[in-house]
């Protein structure tokens, strides 16, 4: 599902980039380790800040990344234009990832799976494209946040079949993942590192 105007402005904001770099990436790196010289995928890459983090902080050699929203991909192309052949960007859907099985050492999800009505399909696709031993690094907004009246007034999300922290962990395990690290805050947001 595409972002509404409010959330589009929220994620294309310097404060979002600061939080992503200094809170989310720091925990993911500490909990899951780097991906030195690896080939990584970012699903729902937005304007491309995550790709910079994966290259510069996690040490990936190549990052493929896509987003459902062509406006986001245009911003990411502009932002990452100096990264050359290390980055490949396209418009795509996390429920049908255009990549072969076992293609990636790591997949990054900075807050996108809760936007997908059939979120289990996206988790299954992430599992499919990871190499055995490859890791998913994820940050997700949880059911209690999505159903919060203020969040409902300001943002637009699918409302049916949303997950809380335990349900997301269960969905990862049902897809075949082993959980390596997890953390949640107020049952509003969860962070996960899971291994294929
Ligand atoms: C909350 S934003 C996060 C953007 C970016 N990852 C960040 O952390 O700033 C969610 C993003 O997921 C994208 N998205 C939603 N559904 C998607 C899908 N099925 N496949 C790929 N991207 C999707 C949206 O277009 C949006 O850019």
mmCIF file with all atom_site columns, C-alpha atoms and ligand atoms in Angstrom:
data_model
loop_
_atom_site.group_PDB
_atom_site.id
_atom_site.type_symbol
_atom_site.label_atom_id
_atom_site.label_alt_id
_atom_site.label_comp_id
_atom_site.label_asym_id
_atom_site.label_entity_id
_atom_site.label_seq_id
_atom_site.pdbx_PDB_ins_code
_atom_site.Cartn_x
_atom_site.Cartn_y
_atom_site.Cartn_z
_atom_site.occupancy
_atom_site.B_iso_or_equiv
_atom_site.pdbx_formal_charge
_atom_site.auth_seq_id
_atom_site.auth_comp_id
_atom_site.auth_asym_id
_atom_site.auth_atom_id
_atom_site.pdbx_PDB_model_num
ATOM   1   C CA  . UNK A 1 1   ? 0.000  0.000   0.000   1.00 0.00 ? 1   UNK A CA  1
ATOM   2   C CA  . UNK A 1 2   ? 1.350  3.473   -0.904  1.00 0.00 ? 2   UNK A CA  1
ATOM   3   C CA  . UNK A 1 3   ? 1.925  6.060   1.833   1.00 0.00 ? 3   UNK A CA  1
ATOM   4   C CA  . UNK A 1 4   ? -0.545 8.896   2.312   1.00 0.00 ? 4   UNK A CA  1
ATOM   5   C CA  . UNK A 1 5   ? 0.672  12.498  2.085   1.00 0.00 ? 5   UNK A CA  1
ATOM   6   C CA  . UNK A 1 6   ? 1.414  12.781  5.815   1.00 0.00 ? 6   UNK A CA  1
ATOM   7   C CA  . UNK A 1 7   ? 3.527  9.610   6.030   1.00 0.00 ? 7   UNK A CA  1
ATOM   8   C CA  . UNK A 1 8   ? 5.256  10.387  2.720   1.00 0.00 ? 8   UNK A CA  1
ATOM   9   C CA  . UNK A 1 9   ? 6.431  13.685  4.269   1.00 0.00 ? 9   UNK A CA  1
ATOM   10  C CA  . UNK A 1 10  ? 7.346  11.908  7.513   1.00 0.00 ? 10  UNK A CA  1
ATOM   11  C CA  . UNK A 1 11  ? 9.668  9.365   5.904   1.00 0.00 ? 11  UNK A CA  1
ATOM   12  C CA  . UNK A 1 12  ? 11.211 11.906  3.521   1.00 0.00 ? 12  UNK A CA  1
ATOM   13  C CA  . UNK A 1 13  ? 12.392 13.948  6.460   1.00 0.00 ? 13  UNK A CA  1
ATOM   14  C CA  . UNK A 1 14  ? 15.850 14.457  8.024   1.00 0.00 ? 14  UNK A CA  1
ATOM   15  C CA  . UNK A 1 15  ? 14.512 13.307  11.419  1.00 0.00 ? 15  UNK A CA  1
ATOM   16  C CA  . UNK A 1 16  ? 13.574 9.919   9.908   1.00 0.00 ? 16  UNK A CA  1
ATOM   17  C CA  . UNK A 1 17  ? 17.089 9.539   8.468   1.00 0.00 ? 17  UNK A CA  1
ATOM   18  C CA  . UNK A 1 18  ? 18.653 10.401  11.843  1.00 0.00 ? 18  UNK A CA  1
ATOM   19  C CA  . UNK A 1 19  ? 16.513 7.807   13.638  1.00 0.00 ? 19  UNK A CA  1
ATOM   20  C CA  . UNK A 1 20  ? 17.271 5.194   10.974  1.00 0.00 ? 20  UNK A CA  1
ATOM   21  C CA  . UNK A 1 21  ? 21.035 5.799   11.133  1.00 0.00 ? 21  UNK A CA  1
ATOM   22  C CA  . UNK A 1 22  ? 21.498 6.234   14.872  1.00 0.00 ? 22  UNK A CA  1
ATOM   23  C CA  . UNK A 1 23  ? 18.860 3.980   16.453  1.00 0.00 ? 23  UNK A CA  1
ATOM   24  C CA  . UNK A 1 24  ? 17.683 1.268   14.062  1.00 0.00 ? 24  UNK A CA  1
ATOM   25  C CA  . UNK A 1 25  ? 20.925 0.604   12.173  1.00 0.00 ? 25  UNK A CA  1
ATOM   26  C CA  . UNK A 1 26  ? 22.945 0.657   15.396  1.00 0.00 ? 26  UNK A CA  1
ATOM   27  C CA  . UNK A 1 27  ? 20.761 -2.031  17.026  1.00 0.00 ? 27  UNK A CA  1
ATOM   28  C CA  . UNK A 1 28  ? 20.664 -4.133  13.829  1.00 0.00 ? 28  UNK A CA  1
ATOM   29  C CA  . UNK A 1 29  ? 24.439 -3.994  13.455  1.00 0.00 ? 29  UNK A CA  1
ATOM   30  C CA  . UNK A 1 30  ? 25.055 -4.826  17.101  1.00 0.00 ? 30  UNK A CA  1
ATOM   31  C CA  . UNK A 1 31  ? 22.526 -7.692  17.038  1.00 0.00 ? 31  UNK A CA  1
ATOM   32  C CA  . UNK A 1 32  ? 23.112 -9.184  13.600  1.00 0.00 ? 32  UNK A CA  1
ATOM   33  C CA  . UNK A 1 33  ? 26.617 -8.127  12.602  1.00 0.00 ? 33  UNK A CA  1
ATOM   34  C CA  . UNK A 1 34  ? 27.906 -6.647  9.354   1.00 0.00 ? 34  UNK A CA  1
ATOM   35  C CA  . UNK A 1 35  ? 27.589 -8.087  5.851   1.00 0.00 ? 35  UNK A CA  1
ATOM   36  C CA  . UNK A 1 36  ? 31.209 -7.610  4.705   1.00 0.00 ? 36  UNK A CA  1
ATOM   37  C CA  . UNK A 1 37  ? 31.507 -7.667  0.903   1.00 0.00 ? 37  UNK A CA  1
ATOM   38  C CA  . UNK A 1 38  ? 28.043 -9.215  0.775   1.00 0.00 ? 38  UNK A CA  1
ATOM   39  C CA  . UNK A 1 39  ? 25.161 -8.841  -1.639  1.00 0.00 ? 39  UNK A CA  1
ATOM   40  C CA  . UNK A 1 40  ? 22.189 -7.275  0.148   1.00 0.00 ? 40  UNK A CA  1
ATOM   41  C CA  . UNK A 1 41  ? 18.600 -6.458  -0.767  1.00 0.00 ? 41  UNK A CA  1
ATOM   42  C CA  . UNK A 1 42  ? 16.467 -3.703  0.724   1.00 0.00 ? 42  UNK A CA  1
ATOM   43  C CA  . UNK A 1 43  ? 12.704 -4.051  0.335   1.00 0.00 ? 43  UNK A CA  1
ATOM   44  C CA  . UNK A 1 44  ? 10.676 -0.812  0.374   1.00 0.00 ? 44  UNK A CA  1
ATOM   45  C CA  . UNK A 1 45  ? 13.810 1.319   0.148   1.00 0.00 ? 45  UNK A CA  1
ATOM   46  C CA  . UNK A 1 46  ? 12.031 4.678   0.185   1.00 0.00 ? 46  UNK A CA  1
ATOM   47  C CA  . UNK A 1 47  ? 14.385 7.508   -0.787  1.00 0.00 ? 47  UNK A CA  1
ATOM   48  C CA  . UNK A 1 48  ? 17.554 5.420   -0.354  1.00 0.00 ? 48  UNK A CA  1
ATOM   49  C CA  . UNK A 1 49  ? 18.878 6.249   3.126   1.00 0.00 ? 49  UNK A CA  1
ATOM   50  C CA  . UNK A 1 50  ? 18.796 2.545   4.036   1.00 0.00 ? 50  UNK A CA  1
ATOM   51  C CA  . UNK A 1 51  ? 20.937 1.676   1.002   1.00 0.00 ? 51  UNK A CA  1
ATOM   52  C CA  . UNK A 1 52  ? 23.577 4.172   2.187   1.00 0.00 ? 52  UNK A CA  1
ATOM   53  C CA  . UNK A 1 53  ? 23.522 2.572   5.638   1.00 0.00 ? 53  UNK A CA  1
ATOM   54  C CA  . UNK A 1 54  ? 23.852 -0.955  4.214   1.00 0.00 ? 54  UNK A CA  1
ATOM   55  C CA  . UNK A 1 55  ? 26.845 0.077   2.089   1.00 0.00 ? 55  UNK A CA  1
ATOM   56  C CA  . UNK A 1 56  ? 28.617 2.329   4.583   1.00 0.00 ? 56  UNK A CA  1
ATOM   57  C CA  . UNK A 1 57  ? 27.808 0.775   7.963   1.00 0.00 ? 57  UNK A CA  1
ATOM   58  C CA  . UNK A 1 58  ? 27.159 -2.901  7.147   1.00 0.00 ? 58  UNK A CA  1
ATOM   59  C CA  . UNK A 1 59  ? 29.914 -3.067  4.526   1.00 0.00 ? 59  UNK A CA  1
ATOM   60  C CA  . UNK A 1 60  ? 27.896 -4.689  1.735   1.00 0.00 ? 60  UNK A CA  1
ATOM   61  C CA  . UNK A 1 61  ? 29.600 -4.694  -1.660  1.00 0.00 ? 61  UNK A CA  1
ATOM   62  C CA  . UNK A 1 62  ? 26.355 -4.579  -3.679  1.00 0.00 ? 62  UNK A CA  1
ATOM   63  C CA  . UNK A 1 63  ? 22.868 -3.466  -2.698  1.00 0.00 ? 63  UNK A CA  1
ATOM   64  C CA  . UNK A 1 64  ? 19.751 -4.141  -4.745  1.00 0.00 ? 64  UNK A CA  1
ATOM   65  C CA  . UNK A 1 65  ? 16.696 -2.192  -3.601  1.00 0.00 ? 65  UNK A CA  1
ATOM   66  C CA  . UNK A 1 66  ? 13.133 -1.593  -4.697  1.00 0.00 ? 66  UNK A CA  1
ATOM   67  C CA  . UNK A 1 67  ? 9.989  0.229   -3.648  1.00 0.00 ? 67  UNK A CA  1
ATOM   68  C CA  . UNK A 1 68  ? 6.363  0.001   -4.737  1.00 0.00 ? 68  UNK A CA  1
ATOM   69  C CA  . UNK A 1 69  ? 6.207  3.794   -5.171  1.00 0.00 ? 69  UNK A CA  1
ATOM   70  C CA  . UNK A 1 70  ? 7.938  5.147   -8.320  1.00 0.00 ? 70  UNK A CA  1
ATOM   71  C CA  . UNK A 1 71  ? 8.313  8.564   -6.620  1.00 0.00 ? 71  UNK A CA  1
ATOM   72  C CA  . UNK A 1 72  ? 10.436 6.942   -3.907  1.00 0.00 ? 72  UNK A CA  1
ATOM   73  C CA  . UNK A 1 73  ? 12.570 5.097   -6.445  1.00 0.00 ? 73  UNK A CA  1
ATOM   74  C CA  . UNK A 1 74  ? 13.184 8.368   -8.353  1.00 0.00 ? 74  UNK A CA  1
ATOM   75  C CA  . UNK A 1 75  ? 14.396 9.977   -5.111  1.00 0.00 ? 75  UNK A CA  1
ATOM   76  C CA  . UNK A 1 76  ? 16.627 6.978   -4.355  1.00 0.00 ? 76  UNK A CA  1
ATOM   77  C CA  . UNK A 1 77  ? 18.121 7.059   -7.878  1.00 0.00 ? 77  UNK A CA  1
ATOM   78  C CA  . UNK A 1 78  ? 18.968 10.730  -7.396  1.00 0.00 ? 78  UNK A CA  1
ATOM   79  C CA  . UNK A 1 79  ? 20.376 10.216  -3.897  1.00 0.00 ? 79  UNK A CA  1
ATOM   80  C CA  . UNK A 1 80  ? 22.526 7.199   -4.871  1.00 0.00 ? 80  UNK A CA  1
ATOM   81  C CA  . UNK A 1 81  ? 23.681 8.404   -8.292  1.00 0.00 ? 81  UNK A CA  1
ATOM   82  C CA  . UNK A 1 82  ? 27.348 8.459   -7.212  1.00 0.00 ? 82  UNK A CA  1
ATOM   83  C CA  . UNK A 1 83  ? 27.393 4.840   -5.993  1.00 0.00 ? 83  UNK A CA  1
ATOM   84  C CA  . UNK A 1 84  ? 27.755 3.417   -9.500  1.00 0.00 ? 84  UNK A CA  1
ATOM   85  C CA  . UNK A 1 85  ? 27.322 -0.280  -10.134 1.00 0.00 ? 85  UNK A CA  1
ATOM   86  C CA  . UNK A 1 86  ? 27.267 -1.159  -6.453  1.00 0.00 ? 86  UNK A CA  1
ATOM   87  C CA  . UNK A 1 87  ? 23.578 -0.157  -6.358  1.00 0.00 ? 87  UNK A CA  1
ATOM   88  C CA  . UNK A 1 88  ? 20.643 -1.373  -8.461  1.00 0.00 ? 88  UNK A CA  1
ATOM   89  C CA  . UNK A 1 89  ? 17.178 0.182   -7.968  1.00 0.00 ? 89  UNK A CA  1
ATOM   90  C CA  . UNK A 1 90  ? 13.764 -0.658  -9.375  1.00 0.00 ? 90  UNK A CA  1
ATOM   91  C CA  . UNK A 1 91  ? 10.025 -0.327  -8.808  1.00 0.00 ? 91  UNK A CA  1
ATOM   92  C CA  . UNK A 1 92  ? 8.841  -3.597  -7.315  1.00 0.00 ? 92  UNK A CA  1
ATOM   93  C CA  . UNK A 1 93  ? 6.603  -5.425  -4.867  1.00 0.00 ? 93  UNK A CA  1
ATOM   94  C CA  . UNK A 1 94  ? 7.843  -7.342  -1.831  1.00 0.00 ? 94  UNK A CA  1
ATOM   95  C CA  . UNK A 1 95  ? 5.145  -9.991  -2.342  1.00 0.00 ? 95  UNK A CA  1
ATOM   96  C CA  . UNK A 1 96  ? 6.749  -11.037 -5.659  1.00 0.00 ? 96  UNK A CA  1
ATOM   97  C CA  . UNK A 1 97  ? 10.436 -10.173 -5.546  1.00 0.00 ? 97  UNK A CA  1
ATOM   98  C CA  . UNK A 1 98  ? 12.079 -10.270 -8.974  1.00 0.00 ? 98  UNK A CA  1
ATOM   99  C CA  . UNK A 1 99  ? 15.176 -12.153 -7.850  1.00 0.00 ? 99  UNK A CA  1
ATOM   100 C CA  . UNK A 1 100 ? 16.186 -15.811 -7.999  1.00 0.00 ? 100 UNK A CA  1
ATOM   101 C CA  . UNK A 1 101 ? 16.092 -18.112 -4.985  1.00 0.00 ? 101 UNK A CA  1
ATOM   102 C CA  . UNK A 1 102 ? 19.045 -17.834 -2.567  1.00 0.00 ? 102 UNK A CA  1
ATOM   103 C CA  . UNK A 1 103 ? 20.436 -14.671 -4.175  1.00 0.00 ? 103 UNK A CA  1
ATOM   104 C CA  . UNK A 1 104 ? 21.250 -12.538 -1.117  1.00 0.00 ? 104 UNK A CA  1
ATOM   105 C CA  . UNK A 1 105 ? 23.429 -12.609 2.006   1.00 0.00 ? 105 UNK A CA  1
ATOM   106 C CA  . UNK A 1 106 ? 21.090 -10.207 3.779   1.00 0.00 ? 106 UNK A CA  1
ATOM   107 C CA  . UNK A 1 107 ? 17.688 -8.573  3.353   1.00 0.00 ? 107 UNK A CA  1
ATOM   108 C CA  . UNK A 1 108 ? 16.789 -5.287  5.079   1.00 0.00 ? 108 UNK A CA  1
ATOM   109 C CA  . UNK A 1 109 ? 13.255 -4.170  5.931   1.00 0.00 ? 109 UNK A CA  1
ATOM   110 C CA  . UNK A 1 110 ? 13.100 -0.672  7.403   1.00 0.00 ? 110 UNK A CA  1
ATOM   111 C CA  . UNK A 1 111 ? 9.415  -0.482  8.262   1.00 0.00 ? 111 UNK A CA  1
ATOM   112 C CA  . UNK A 1 112 ? 7.613  -1.774  5.187   1.00 0.00 ? 112 UNK A CA  1
ATOM   113 C CA  . UNK A 1 113 ? 6.040  -5.183  5.834   1.00 0.00 ? 113 UNK A CA  1
ATOM   114 C CA  . UNK A 1 114 ? 3.231  -3.691  7.977   1.00 0.00 ? 114 UNK A CA  1
ATOM   115 C CA  . UNK A 1 115 ? 2.151  -1.788  4.836   1.00 0.00 ? 115 UNK A CA  1
ATOM   116 C CA  . UNK A 1 116 ? 1.500  -5.047  2.976   1.00 0.00 ? 116 UNK A CA  1
ATOM   117 C CA  . UNK A 1 117 ? -1.953 -6.673  3.234   1.00 0.00 ? 117 UNK A CA  1
ATOM   118 C CA  . UNK A 1 118 ? -0.566 -10.206 2.702   1.00 0.00 ? 118 UNK A CA  1
ATOM   119 C CA  . UNK A 1 119 ? 2.462  -9.723  4.955   1.00 0.00 ? 119 UNK A CA  1
ATOM   120 C CA  . UNK A 1 120 ? 3.146  -13.470 5.257   1.00 0.00 ? 120 UNK A CA  1
ATOM   121 C CA  . UNK A 1 121 ? 3.693  -13.623 1.499   1.00 0.00 ? 121 UNK A CA  1
ATOM   122 C CA  . UNK A 1 122 ? 6.341  -10.897 1.766   1.00 0.00 ? 122 UNK A CA  1
ATOM   123 C CA  . UNK A 1 123 ? 8.061  -12.789 4.619   1.00 0.00 ? 123 UNK A CA  1
ATOM   124 C CA  . UNK A 1 124 ? 8.014  -15.974 2.492   1.00 0.00 ? 124 UNK A CA  1
ATOM   125 C CA  . UNK A 1 125 ? 9.515  -14.068 -0.447  1.00 0.00 ? 125 UNK A CA  1
ATOM   126 C CA  . UNK A 1 126 ? 12.297 -12.661 1.741   1.00 0.00 ? 126 UNK A CA  1
ATOM   127 C CA  . UNK A 1 127 ? 13.042 -16.199 2.956   1.00 0.00 ? 127 UNK A CA  1
ATOM   128 C CA  . UNK A 1 128 ? 13.119 -17.479 -0.638  1.00 0.00 ? 128 UNK A CA  1
ATOM   129 C CA  . UNK A 1 129 ? 15.649 -14.913 -1.878  1.00 0.00 ? 129 UNK A CA  1
ATOM   130 C CA  . UNK A 1 130 ? 18.045 -15.321 1.077   1.00 0.00 ? 130 UNK A CA  1
ATOM   131 C CA  . UNK A 1 131 ? 20.960 -17.739 0.890   1.00 0.00 ? 131 UNK A CA  1
ATOM   132 C CA  . UNK A 1 132 ? 21.036 -20.446 3.565   1.00 0.00 ? 132 UNK A CA  1
ATOM   133 C CA  . UNK A 1 133 ? 22.529 -18.733 6.625   1.00 0.00 ? 133 UNK A CA  1
ATOM   134 C CA  . UNK A 1 134 ? 21.533 -15.320 5.224   1.00 0.00 ? 134 UNK A CA  1
ATOM   135 C CA  . UNK A 1 135 ? 19.939 -12.801 7.586   1.00 0.00 ? 135 UNK A CA  1
ATOM   136 C CA  . UNK A 1 136 ? 16.849 -10.629 7.627   1.00 0.00 ? 136 UNK A CA  1
ATOM   137 C CA  . UNK A 1 137 ? 17.219 -7.317  9.481   1.00 0.00 ? 137 UNK A CA  1
ATOM   138 C CA  . UNK A 1 138 ? 13.797 -5.802  10.135  1.00 0.00 ? 138 UNK A CA  1
ATOM   139 C CA  . UNK A 1 139 ? 12.113 -2.908  11.866  1.00 0.00 ? 139 UNK A CA  1
ATOM   140 C CA  . UNK A 1 140 ? 8.314  -3.072  11.951  1.00 0.00 ? 140 UNK A CA  1
ATOM   141 C CA  . UNK A 1 141 ? 5.375  -1.027  13.241  1.00 0.00 ? 141 UNK A CA  1
ATOM   142 C CA  . UNK A 1 142 ? 3.013  -3.252  15.214  1.00 0.00 ? 142 UNK A CA  1
ATOM   143 C CA  . UNK A 1 143 ? -0.762 -3.655  15.435  1.00 0.00 ? 143 UNK A CA  1
ATOM   144 C CA  . UNK A 1 144 ? -1.209 -1.447  18.533  1.00 0.00 ? 144 UNK A CA  1
ATOM   145 C CA  . UNK A 1 145 ? 0.465  1.456   16.709  1.00 0.00 ? 145 UNK A CA  1
ATOM   146 C CA  . UNK A 1 146 ? -1.517 0.947   13.508  1.00 0.00 ? 146 UNK A CA  1
ATOM   147 C CA  . UNK A 1 147 ? -4.808 0.874   15.448  1.00 0.00 ? 147 UNK A CA  1
ATOM   148 C CA  . UNK A 1 148 ? -3.904 3.835   17.646  1.00 0.00 ? 148 UNK A CA  1
ATOM   149 C CA  . UNK A 1 149 ? -6.510 6.576   16.943  1.00 0.00 ? 149 UNK A CA  1
ATOM   150 C CA  . UNK A 1 150 ? -3.851 9.226   16.271  1.00 0.00 ? 150 UNK A CA  1
ATOM   151 C CA  . UNK A 1 151 ? -1.937 6.970   13.883  1.00 0.00 ? 151 UNK A CA  1
ATOM   152 C CA  . UNK A 1 152 ? -5.228 6.063   12.168  1.00 0.00 ? 152 UNK A CA  1
ATOM   153 C CA  . UNK A 1 153 ? -6.114 9.724   11.724  1.00 0.00 ? 153 UNK A CA  1
ATOM   154 C CA  . UNK A 1 154 ? -2.740 10.651  10.270  1.00 0.00 ? 154 UNK A CA  1
ATOM   155 C CA  . UNK A 1 155 ? -1.593 7.575   8.328   1.00 0.00 ? 155 UNK A CA  1
ATOM   156 C CA  . UNK A 1 156 ? -3.090 4.885   6.118   1.00 0.00 ? 156 UNK A CA  1
ATOM   157 C CA  . UNK A 1 157 ? -2.315 1.208   6.649   1.00 0.00 ? 157 UNK A CA  1
ATOM   158 C CA  . UNK A 1 158 ? -4.053 -2.074  5.944   1.00 0.00 ? 158 UNK A CA  1
ATOM   159 C CA  . UNK A 1 159 ? -6.080 -2.752  9.115   1.00 0.00 ? 159 UNK A CA  1
ATOM   160 C CA  . UNK A 1 160 ? -6.977 -6.426  8.767   1.00 0.00 ? 160 UNK A CA  1
ATOM   161 C CA  . UNK A 1 161 ? -4.668 -9.193  9.996   1.00 0.00 ? 161 UNK A CA  1
ATOM   162 C CA  . UNK A 1 162 ? -1.994 -6.900  11.472  1.00 0.00 ? 162 UNK A CA  1
ATOM   163 C CA  . UNK A 1 163 ? 0.688  -8.406  13.703  1.00 0.00 ? 163 UNK A CA  1
ATOM   164 C CA  . UNK A 1 164 ? 1.912  -7.736  17.208  1.00 0.00 ? 164 UNK A CA  1
ATOM   165 C CA  . UNK A 1 165 ? 5.455  -8.607  18.281  1.00 0.00 ? 165 UNK A CA  1
ATOM   166 C CA  . UNK A 1 166 ? 4.705  -12.268 19.029  1.00 0.00 ? 166 UNK A CA  1
ATOM   167 C CA  . UNK A 1 167 ? 2.698  -12.732 15.821  1.00 0.00 ? 167 UNK A CA  1
ATOM   168 C CA  . UNK A 1 168 ? 5.523  -11.304 13.718  1.00 0.00 ? 168 UNK A CA  1
ATOM   169 C CA  . UNK A 1 169 ? 8.021  -13.606 15.434  1.00 0.00 ? 169 UNK A CA  1
ATOM   170 C CA  . UNK A 1 170 ? 5.594  -16.483 14.768  1.00 0.00 ? 170 UNK A CA  1
ATOM   171 C CA  . UNK A 1 171 ? 5.290  -15.473 11.108  1.00 0.00 ? 171 UNK A CA  1
ATOM   172 C CA  . UNK A 1 172 ? 9.069  -15.428 10.722  1.00 0.00 ? 172 UNK A CA  1
ATOM   173 C CA  . UNK A 1 173 ? 9.378  -18.886 12.298  1.00 0.00 ? 173 UNK A CA  1
ATOM   174 C CA  . UNK A 1 174 ? 6.505  -20.266 10.205  1.00 0.00 ? 174 UNK A CA  1
ATOM   175 C CA  . UNK A 1 175 ? 8.367  -19.138 7.072   1.00 0.00 ? 175 UNK A CA  1
ATOM   176 C CA  . UNK A 1 176 ? 11.436 -21.072 8.253   1.00 0.00 ? 176 UNK A CA  1
ATOM   177 C CA  . UNK A 1 177 ? 13.516 -18.375 9.971   1.00 0.00 ? 177 UNK A CA  1
ATOM   178 C CA  . UNK A 1 178 ? 15.418 -18.816 13.237  1.00 0.00 ? 178 UNK A CA  1
ATOM   179 C CA  . UNK A 1 179 ? 15.230 -15.725 15.427  1.00 0.00 ? 179 UNK A CA  1
ATOM   180 C CA  . UNK A 1 180 ? 18.679 -14.366 16.346  1.00 0.00 ? 180 UNK A CA  1
ATOM   181 C CA  . UNK A 1 181 ? 17.603 -11.167 18.130  1.00 0.00 ? 181 UNK A CA  1
ATOM   182 C CA  . UNK A 1 182 ? 14.377 -9.305  18.823  1.00 0.00 ? 182 UNK A CA  1
ATOM   183 C CA  . UNK A 1 183 ? 13.195 -6.297  20.768  1.00 0.00 ? 183 UNK A CA  1
ATOM   184 C CA  . UNK A 1 184 ? 9.971  -4.331  21.047  1.00 0.00 ? 184 UNK A CA  1
ATOM   185 C CA  . UNK A 1 185 ? 8.932  -0.956  22.429  1.00 0.00 ? 185 UNK A CA  1
ATOM   186 C CA  . UNK A 1 186 ? 5.446  -0.456  23.936  1.00 0.00 ? 186 UNK A CA  1
ATOM   187 C CA  . UNK A 1 187 ? 4.208  -3.117  21.512  1.00 0.00 ? 187 UNK A CA  1
ATOM   188 C CA  . UNK A 1 188 ? 4.261  -0.252  18.962  1.00 0.00 ? 188 UNK A CA  1
ATOM   189 C CA  . UNK A 1 189 ? 7.506  -1.081  17.168  1.00 0.00 ? 189 UNK A CA  1
ATOM   190 C CA  . UNK A 1 190 ? 9.647  -4.212  16.905  1.00 0.00 ? 190 UNK A CA  1
ATOM   191 C CA  . UNK A 1 191 ? 13.195 -4.912  15.718  1.00 0.00 ? 191 UNK A CA  1
ATOM   192 C CA  . UNK A 1 192 ? 14.279 -8.327  14.447  1.00 0.00 ? 192 UNK A CA  1
ATOM   193 C CA  . UNK A 1 193 ? 17.302 -10.227 13.183  1.00 0.00 ? 193 UNK A CA  1
ATOM   194 C CA  . UNK A 1 194 ? 16.390 -13.643 11.785  1.00 0.00 ? 194 UNK A CA  1
ATOM   195 C CA  . UNK A 1 195 ? 18.444 -16.248 9.944   1.00 0.00 ? 195 UNK A CA  1
ATOM   196 C CA  . UNK A 1 196 ? 17.505 -18.610 7.122   1.00 0.00 ? 196 UNK A CA  1
HETATM 197 C C1  . LIG B 2 .   ? 7.171  3.636   6.129   1.00 0.00 ? 1   LIG B C1  1
HETATM 198 S S1  . LIG B 2 .   ? 7.873  3.700   4.517   1.00 0.00 ? 1   LIG B S1  1
HETATM 199 C C2  . LIG B 2 .   ? 9.557  3.301   4.864   1.00 0.00 ? 1   LIG B C2  1
HETATM 200 C C3  . LIG B 2 .   ? 10.493 3.757   3.774   1.00 0.00 ? 1   LIG B C3  1
HETATM 201 C C4  . LIG B 2 .   ? 11.980 3.514   4.089   1.00 0.00 ? 1   LIG B C4  1
HETATM 202 N N1  . LIG B 2 .   ? 12.256 2.088   4.194   1.00 0.00 ? 1   LIG B N1  1
HETATM 203 C C5  . LIG B 2 .   ? 12.367 4.216   5.363   1.00 0.00 ? 1   LIG B C5  1
HETATM 204 O O1  . LIG B 2 .   ? 12.662 3.548   6.351   1.00 0.00 ? 1   LIG B O1  1
HETATM 205 O O2  . LIG B 2 .   ? 12.366 5.450   5.379   1.00 0.00 ? 1   LIG B O2  1
HETATM 206 C C6  . LIG B 2 .   ? 7.270  2.204   3.756   1.00 0.00 ? 1   LIG B C6  1
HETATM 207 C C7  . LIG B 2 .   ? 7.727  2.054   2.320   1.00 0.00 ? 1   LIG B C7  1
HETATM 208 O O3  . LIG B 2 .   ? 7.288  0.784   1.840   1.00 0.00 ? 1   LIG B O3  1
HETATM 209 C C8  . LIG B 2 .   ? 6.853  0.939   0.498   1.00 0.00 ? 1   LIG B C8  1
HETATM 210 N N2  . LIG B 2 .   ? 5.959  -0.197  0.196   1.00 0.00 ? 1   LIG B N2  1
HETATM 211 C C9  . LIG B 2 .   ? 4.699  -0.391  0.598   1.00 0.00 ? 1   LIG B C9  1
HETATM 212 N N3  . LIG B 2 .   ? 4.230  -1.565  0.156   1.00 0.00 ? 1   LIG B N3  1
HETATM 213 C C10 . LIG B 2 .   ? 5.245  -2.140  -0.548  1.00 0.00 ? 1   LIG B C10 1
HETATM 214 C C11 . LIG B 2 .   ? 5.389  -3.358  -1.264  1.00 0.00 ? 1   LIG B C11 1
HETATM 215 N N4  . LIG B 2 .   ? 4.388  -4.250  -1.359  1.00 0.00 ? 1   LIG B N4  1
HETATM 216 N N5  . LIG B 2 .   ? 6.570  -3.620  -1.863  1.00 0.00 ? 1   LIG B N5  1
HETATM 217 C C12 . LIG B 2 .   ? 7.590  -2.726  -1.795  1.00 0.00 ? 1   LIG B C12 1
HETATM 218 N N6  . LIG B 2 .   ? 7.508  -1.553  -1.142  1.00 0.00 ? 1   LIG B N6  1
HETATM 219 C C13 . LIG B 2 .   ? 6.350  -1.261  -0.522  1.00 0.00 ? 1   LIG B C13 1
HETATM 220 C C14 . LIG B 2 .   ? 6.203  2.309   0.476   1.00 0.00 ? 1   LIG B C14 1
HETATM 221 O O4  . LIG B 2 .   ? 6.105  2.826   -0.824  1.00 0.00 ? 1   LIG B O4  1
HETATM 222 C C15 . LIG B 2 .   ? 7.172  3.089   1.364   1.00 0.00 ? 1   LIG B C15 1
HETATM 223 O O5  . LIG B 2 .   ? 8.225  3.667   0.638   1.00 0.00 ? 1   LIG B O5  1
#
